[in-house]
Short mmCIF file of C-alpha atoms in Angstrom, two decimals:
data_model
loop_
_atom_site.label_atom_id
_atom_site.label_comp_id
_atom_site.label_asym_id
_atom_site.label_seq_id
_atom_site.Cartn_x
_atom_site.Cartn_y
_atom_site.Cartn_z
CA UNK A 1 -48.55 -55.63 -4.33
CA UNK A 2 -47.54 -58.69 -2.75
CA UNK A 3 -44.26 -58.53 -0.81
CA UNK A 4 -41.84 -61.24 -0.66
CA UNK A 5 -39.63 -61.10 2.49
CA UNK A 6 -36.25 -62.27 3.52
CA UNK A 7 -35.98 -62.79 7.19
CA UNK A 8 -32.28 -62.69 8.11
CA UNK A 9 -30.98 -63.41 11.74
CA UNK A 10 -34.47 -64.92 12.09
CA UNK A 11 -33.93 -66.30 15.67
CA UNK A 12 -37.25 -67.71 16.79
CA UNK A 13 -39.53 -65.65 14.26
CA UNK A 14 -40.31 -62.40 15.91
CA UNK A 15 -40.19 -60.51 12.70
CA UNK A 16 -42.46 -63.05 11.01
CA UNK A 17 -44.96 -62.84 13.76
CA UNK A 18 -44.78 -59.03 13.33
CA UNK A 19 -45.47 -59.52 9.54
CA UNK A 20 -48.53 -61.48 10.45
CA UNK A 21 -49.76 -59.12 12.87
CA UNK A 22 -49.44 -56.23 10.56
CA UNK A 23 -51.82 -57.95 8.08
CA UNK A 24 -49.89 -56.60 5.12
CA UNK A 25 -50.16 -58.17 1.95
CA UNK A 26 -47.13 -60.83 1.51
CA UNK A 27 -45.31 -63.59 3.00
CA UNK A 28 -41.78 -64.81 4.50
CA UNK A 29 -40.32 -66.50 1.54
CA UNK A 30 -37.10 -67.63 3.36
CA UNK A 31 -35.57 -67.35 6.81
CA UNK A 32 -31.91 -67.53 7.76
CA UNK A 33 -30.14 -68.17 11.21
CA UNK A 34 -27.08 -69.94 12.38
CA UNK A 35 -28.55 -70.95 15.79
CA UNK A 36 -29.78 -74.48 15.59
CA UNK A 37 -31.96 -74.20 18.75
CA UNK A 38 -33.71 -71.16 17.59
CA UNK A 39 -34.28 -72.83 13.99
CA UNK A 40 -36.04 -75.67 15.84
CA UNK A 41 -38.43 -73.17 17.68
CA UNK A 42 -38.89 -71.31 14.42
CA UNK A 43 -39.69 -74.42 12.31
CA UNK A 44 -42.20 -75.83 15.04
CA UNK A 45 -44.16 -72.35 14.67
CA UNK A 46 -43.71 -71.73 10.91
CA UNK A 47 -43.20 -75.38 9.47
CA UNK A 48 -44.03 -74.06 5.82
CA UNK A 49 -41.48 -71.42 5.45
CA UNK A 50 -38.25 -72.42 4.07
CA UNK A 51 -35.34 -72.19 6.63
CA UNK A 52 -31.75 -72.18 6.03
CA UNK A 53 -29.18 -72.74 8.91
CA UNK A 54 -26.19 -70.88 7.60
CA UNK A 55 -23.91 -67.90 8.59
CA UNK A 56 -25.15 -64.78 6.70
CA UNK A 57 -21.63 -64.49 5.27
CA UNK A 58 -22.08 -67.65 3.35
CA UNK A 59 -25.12 -66.22 1.43
CA UNK A 60 -24.01 -65.01 -1.78
CA UNK A 61 -25.52 -62.24 -4.00
CA UNK A 62 -26.84 -64.92 -6.38
CA UNK A 63 -28.41 -66.73 -3.46
CA UNK A 64 -30.34 -63.87 -2.42
CA UNK A 65 -31.34 -62.91 -6.02
CA UNK A 66 -32.73 -66.41 -6.69
CA UNK A 67 -35.14 -65.99 -3.59
CA UNK A 68 -36.86 -63.36 -5.70
CA UNK A 69 -37.65 -61.17 -2.60
CA UNK A 70 -38.05 -57.40 -2.31
CA UNK A 71 -37.99 -56.94 1.35
CA UNK A 72 -35.45 -57.79 4.12
CA UNK A 73 -36.31 -57.91 7.68
CA UNK A 74 -33.18 -58.33 10.18
CA UNK A 75 -32.21 -58.01 13.65
CA UNK A 76 -28.27 -58.26 13.37
CA UNK A 77 -26.33 -59.34 16.51
CA UNK A 78 -26.43 -56.54 19.34
CA UNK A 79 -23.67 -57.51 21.69
CA UNK A 80 -21.10 -55.32 19.70
CA UNK A 81 -23.14 -52.31 20.70
CA UNK A 82 -23.80 -52.89 24.44
CA UNK A 83 -22.09 -51.99 27.67
CA UNK A 84 -21.78 -55.54 28.51
CA UNK A 85 -20.53 -56.32 25.20
CA UNK A 86 -17.63 -53.76 25.69
CA UNK A 87 -18.82 -51.73 22.85
CA UNK A 88 -16.23 -52.94 20.28
CA UNK A 89 -18.36 -51.78 17.55
CA UNK A 90 -16.86 -52.78 14.04
CA UNK A 91 -13.84 -54.45 15.79
CA UNK A 92 -16.10 -57.21 17.11
CA UNK A 93 -16.04 -60.09 14.89
CA UNK A 94 -20.04 -60.47 15.48
CA UNK A 95 -20.58 -57.51 13.24
CA UNK A 96 -18.66 -59.12 10.34
CA UNK A 97 -22.16 -60.56 8.85
CA UNK A 98 -23.88 -57.54 9.07
CA UNK A 99 -20.80 -55.54 7.25
CA UNK A 100 -20.78 -58.34 4.66
CA UNK A 101 -24.55 -57.87 4.17
CA UNK A 102 -24.02 -53.94 3.81
CA UNK A 103 -21.33 -54.60 1.27
CA UNK A 104 -23.93 -56.80 -0.74
CA UNK A 105 -26.42 -54.07 -0.97
CA UNK A 106 -24.95 -52.41 -3.91
CA UNK A 107 -25.68 -55.39 -6.05
CA UNK A 108 -29.30 -56.23 -4.34
CA UNK A 109 -31.28 -53.87 -6.73
CA UNK A 110 -34.32 -56.10 -6.14
CA UNK A 111 -34.47 -55.01 -2.52
CA UNK A 112 -36.90 -52.23 -2.18
CA UNK A 113 -37.89 -52.24 1.69
CA UNK A 114 -35.72 -52.94 4.82
CA UNK A 115 -36.53 -53.04 8.43
CA UNK A 116 -33.52 -53.37 10.86
CA UNK A 117 -33.49 -53.83 14.49
CA UNK A 118 -30.65 -53.45 17.14
CA UNK A 119 -29.92 -52.45 20.61
CA UNK A 120 -29.92 -48.87 21.89
CA UNK A 121 -26.45 -47.70 21.34
CA UNK A 122 -26.07 -48.95 17.71
CA UNK A 123 -27.17 -45.36 16.74
CA UNK A 124 -23.95 -43.99 18.17
CA UNK A 125 -21.61 -46.68 16.36
CA UNK A 126 -19.43 -46.73 13.39
CA UNK A 127 -21.47 -49.75 11.92
CA UNK A 128 -24.55 -47.56 11.86
CA UNK A 129 -22.75 -44.88 9.90
CA UNK A 130 -21.53 -47.72 7.59
CA UNK A 131 -25.26 -48.85 7.46
CA UNK A 132 -26.94 -45.42 6.57
CA UNK A 133 -24.31 -44.43 4.18
CA UNK A 134 -24.78 -47.39 2.13
CA UNK A 135 -28.65 -46.95 2.21
CA UNK A 136 -28.00 -43.33 0.76
CA UNK A 137 -25.70 -44.64 -1.71
CA UNK A 138 -28.27 -47.32 -2.94
CA UNK A 139 -30.73 -44.57 -3.13
CA UNK A 140 -32.90 -45.46 -0.15
CA UNK A 141 -34.87 -42.89 2.09
CA UNK A 142 -35.03 -44.05 5.79
CA UNK A 143 -36.20 -43.31 9.19
CA UNK A 144 -34.55 -44.03 12.48
CA UNK A 145 -36.28 -44.75 15.61
CA UNK A 146 -35.58 -45.34 19.29
CA UNK A 147 -38.90 -46.94 20.74
CA UNK A 148 -40.12 -48.73 23.99
CA UNK A 149 -43.05 -51.30 23.86
CA UNK A 150 -44.64 -48.94 26.76
CA UNK A 151 -45.15 -46.22 23.78
CA UNK A 152 -47.35 -48.81 22.10
CA UNK A 153 -49.24 -49.71 25.06
CA UNK A 154 -47.35 -52.95 26.13
CA UNK A 155 -46.25 -52.99 29.86
CA UNK A 156 -42.58 -53.94 29.21
CA UNK A 157 -39.46 -51.91 28.78
CA UNK A 158 -37.34 -53.02 25.85
CA UNK A 159 -35.77 -49.73 24.34
CA UNK A 160 -34.39 -50.54 20.99
CA UNK A 161 -33.12 -48.91 17.62
CA UNK A 162 -35.02 -49.46 14.42
CA UNK A 163 -34.42 -48.27 10.88
CA UNK A 164 -37.09 -48.67 8.21
CA UNK A 165 -35.98 -47.88 4.45
CA UNK A 166 -37.38 -47.92 1.24
CA UNK A 167 -36.33 -47.04 -2.30
CA UNK A 168 -36.66 -43.33 -3.13
CA UNK A 169 -38.49 -44.13 -6.33
CA UNK A 170 -41.50 -45.42 -4.34
CA UNK A 171 -44.17 -42.95 -2.96
CA UNK A 172 -44.22 -42.71 1.01
CA UNK A 173 -46.68 -40.49 2.33
CA UNK A 174 -44.63 -40.76 5.86
CA UNK A 175 -43.00 -37.35 6.76
CA UNK A 176 -39.42 -38.54 7.63
CA UNK A 177 -37.00 -36.48 9.65
CA UNK A 178 -33.20 -36.54 10.13
CA UNK A 179 -33.94 -36.68 13.85
CA UNK A 180 -34.35 -40.22 15.70
CA UNK A 181 -37.88 -40.46 16.50
CA UNK A 182 -38.68 -41.62 20.03
CA UNK A 183 -42.46 -41.78 19.93
CA UNK A 184 -45.02 -42.78 17.35
CA UNK A 185 -47.76 -40.22 16.50
CA UNK A 186 -50.63 -42.83 17.07
CA UNK A 187 -52.10 -42.78 20.59
CA UNK A 188 -51.97 -46.45 21.90
CA UNK A 189 -53.22 -45.56 25.30
CA UNK A 190 -51.62 -46.71 28.41
CA UNK A 191 -50.07 -50.01 28.80
CA UNK A 192 -52.40 -52.91 30.10
CA UNK A 193 -51.77 -54.40 33.41
CA UNK A 194 -49.79 -57.51 33.80
CA UNK A 195 -52.83 -59.37 35.24
CA UNK A 196 -53.89 -59.85 31.27
CA UNK A 197 -50.66 -62.12 30.89
CA UNK A 198 -50.48 -63.92 33.97
CA UNK A 199 -50.60 -67.75 34.06
CA UNK A 200 -52.48 -69.52 36.86
CA UNK A 201 -51.21 -72.52 38.78
CA UNK A 202 -47.46 -71.64 37.95
CA UNK A 203 -45.18 -74.56 39.16
CA UNK A 204 -43.23 -74.10 42.28
CA UNK A 205 -39.84 -74.38 40.01
CA UNK A 206 -40.25 -70.69 39.25
CA UNK A 207 -40.12 -69.45 42.55
CA UNK A 208 -37.01 -67.39 43.58
CA UNK A 209 -34.52 -69.76 45.42
CA UNK A 210 -32.53 -68.40 48.52
CA UNK A 211 -29.65 -67.51 46.47
CA UNK A 212 -31.54 -64.91 44.84
CA UNK A 213 -33.31 -63.76 47.99
CA UNK A 214 -30.25 -63.06 49.68
CA UNK A 215 -30.00 -60.07 47.28
CA UNK A 216 -33.78 -59.24 47.16
CA UNK A 217 -32.95 -55.58 47.46
CA UNK A 218 -31.92 -55.79 43.84
CA UNK A 219 -35.12 -57.30 42.56
CA UNK A 220 -37.51 -55.29 40.56
CA UNK A 221 -40.74 -56.56 41.83
CA UNK A 222 -44.14 -56.47 39.81
CA UNK A 223 -47.67 -56.95 40.72
CA UNK A 224 -50.90 -57.97 38.80
CA UNK A 225 -52.00 -54.46 38.48
CA UNK A 226 -48.55 -53.19 37.47
CA UNK A 227 -48.64 -51.71 34.02
CA UNK A 228 -44.64 -51.93 33.80
CA UNK A 229 -41.91 -54.54 33.60
CA UNK A 230 -38.12 -54.58 33.12
CA UNK A 231 -36.47 -55.95 29.87
CA UNK A 232 -35.99 -59.37 30.07
CA UNK A 233 -32.45 -60.41 29.05
CA UNK A 234 -30.95 -63.78 28.12
CA UNK A 235 -29.53 -64.14 31.56
CA UNK A 236 -32.93 -63.94 33.28
CA UNK A 237 -33.01 -66.53 36.09
CA UNK A 238 -29.25 -66.63 36.15
CA UNK A 239 -28.32 -63.22 37.44
CA UNK A 240 -30.32 -61.11 40.07
CA UNK A 241 -29.58 -57.50 38.82
CA UNK A 242 -30.80 -56.00 35.63
CA UNK A 243 -31.95 -59.19 33.92
CA UNK A 244 -35.80 -58.86 34.10
CA UNK A 245 -38.69 -58.25 36.68
CA UNK A 246 -40.11 -60.95 39.08
CA UNK A 247 -43.66 -61.22 40.23
CA UNK A 248 -45.54 -61.53 43.58
CA UNK A 249 -49.29 -62.22 44.35
CA UNK A 250 -48.68 -59.82 47.39
CA UNK A 251 -49.74 -56.46 47.36
CA UNK A 252 -47.46 -53.50 47.21
CA UNK A 253 -48.14 -52.73 50.86
CA UNK A 254 -47.34 -56.19 52.02
CA UNK A 255 -43.99 -55.91 49.95
CA UNK A 256 -43.37 -52.56 51.61
CA UNK A 257 -43.73 -53.76 54.95
CA UNK A 258 -41.60 -56.97 54.17
CA UNK A 259 -38.72 -54.77 53.27
CA UNK A 260 -38.92 -52.66 56.29
CA UNK A 261 -39.07 -55.88 58.33
CA UNK A 262 -36.14 -57.30 56.56
CA UNK A 263 -33.86 -54.05 57.08
CA UNK A 264 -33.73 -54.99 60.73
CA UNK A 265 -31.32 -57.94 59.66
CA UNK A 266 -28.17 -58.05 57.96
CA UNK A 267 -28.53 -58.47 54.00
CA UNK A 268 -28.32 -61.98 52.96
CA UNK A 269 -28.78 -63.80 56.35
CA UNK A 270 -31.06 -66.25 57.17
CA UNK A 271 -33.56 -63.74 58.80
CA UNK A 272 -33.31 -61.67 55.77
CA UNK A 273 -34.24 -64.51 53.60
CA UNK A 274 -37.19 -65.49 55.42
CA UNK A 275 -38.89 -62.48 55.28
CA UNK A 276 -38.71 -62.40 51.60
CA UNK A 277 -39.78 -66.04 51.21
CA UNK A 278 -43.17 -64.92 52.57
CA UNK A 279 -43.99 -63.08 49.39
CA UNK A 280 -43.53 -66.19 47.20
CA UNK A 281 -41.51 -64.26 44.55
CA UNK A 282 -41.39 -66.00 41.29
CA UNK A 283 -39.89 -65.63 37.92
CA UNK A 284 -42.06 -64.95 34.99
CA UNK A 285 -42.69 -67.98 33.02
CA UNK A 286 -41.48 -68.34 29.30
CA UNK A 287 -45.00 -68.29 28.11
CA UNK A 288 -45.57 -65.03 30.12
CA UNK A 289 -42.39 -63.24 28.71
CA UNK A 290 -43.62 -64.39 25.00
CA UNK A 291 -46.97 -62.50 25.89
CA UNK A 292 -45.06 -59.30 27.26
CA UNK A 293 -43.13 -59.52 24.08
CA UNK A 294 -46.59 -59.58 22.00
CA UNK A 295 -45.93 -63.05 20.55
CA UNK A 296 -49.31 -64.67 19.25
CA UNK A 297 -51.36 -66.88 21.80
CA UNK A 298 -50.83 -69.71 19.24
CA UNK A 299 -46.90 -69.37 19.42
CA UNK A 300 -45.38 -72.45 21.29
CA UNK A 301 -41.93 -73.69 22.36
CA UNK A 302 -41.34 -77.23 21.44
CA UNK A 303 -41.50 -79.68 24.36
CA UNK A 304 -37.87 -80.61 23.98
CA UNK A 305 -36.82 -76.90 24.48
CA UNK A 306 -35.42 -76.34 27.98
CA UNK A 307 -36.64 -73.48 30.34
CA UNK A 308 -33.15 -72.17 30.10
CA UNK A 309 -33.18 -72.16 26.40
CA UNK A 310 -36.30 -70.59 26.28
CA UNK A 311 -34.96 -67.48 28.18
CA UNK A 312 -31.93 -67.28 26.19
CA UNK A 313 -34.00 -67.15 23.03
CA UNK A 314 -36.48 -64.55 24.18
CA UNK A 315 -33.67 -62.31 25.52
CA UNK A 316 -32.41 -62.37 22.02
CA UNK A 317 -35.67 -61.56 20.28
CA UNK A 318 -37.94 -58.75 19.45
CA UNK A 319 -40.98 -57.08 20.35
CA UNK A 320 -43.65 -58.18 18.01
CA UNK A 321 -46.01 -55.28 18.52
CA UNK A 322 -43.46 -52.39 17.92
CA UNK A 323 -42.08 -53.97 14.83
CA UNK A 324 -45.61 -54.48 13.54
CA UNK A 325 -46.53 -50.92 13.83
CA UNK A 326 -43.19 -49.90 11.91
CA UNK A 327 -44.00 -51.98 9.18
CA UNK A 328 -47.33 -50.38 8.68
CA UNK A 329 -45.58 -47.17 8.34
CA UNK A 330 -42.70 -48.67 6.07
CA UNK A 331 -45.53 -49.72 3.62
CA UNK A 332 -48.16 -47.18 3.98
#
């Protein structure tokens, strides 16, 4: 069977990359996103895929019917379900396009497969209940997951909610459960080390400035032999805490000694900063973050895309490996 896919909230094409990585039989027929910068990046990497720049709410039932698709892959806005987004849930206007889409499902009898990704926290939301209840009403069977890339051998933490669903008229050998699955049964082994994704001769512009080093105690520092890194957010390189890891060529012992030495001085003072300057801490480059999110090596940002835009787009994107593994389960 050749699957025809509609990629909604397509961003920079993480779902498209995941579909290609799954090696399943089919193609992305159309992609839709309102973000013009993301769409430039998408078009740069998938020039042959029709891409519509519009709000999902302006897509009618007839529009989707004409696309002749049987699968929807989507990653709706996550801010309504995050702590930083104040967890406004269905009261956040950024949920409007998704709830609109949920209402359309009654008419979209041509859709047989769905994969949806969102932030952890979505599973506790009212919108999740609306989504699941509509799947049941439209005769879908479904499975929910909370998965981190580390569970599929990727050295990056990005815990996310996933739901895969298919019409109950289709055979599905996967044994589903009412519980949210937090680990796939396949053994992917330990995550590989960061050394595999590091660039050489990284420009000095990626070095942390003194303003960051003043609060170095908040940094999550990684090394070439690390098998982990923190989740990269769209605020990476703008805020110190909780936006993603930083890298050093120094050894863990050298870092430990530096921290001990720095503790002799008041946090943020010149002597404190001087100690951390010795480590030459730097940000991971956009290319390295792409690799940690398992985008293919051939994937590129257009030259006109700024570094700031790259980080913002990556912070809103998906882990390709996790989704490709879930697609294999969905279509098995």
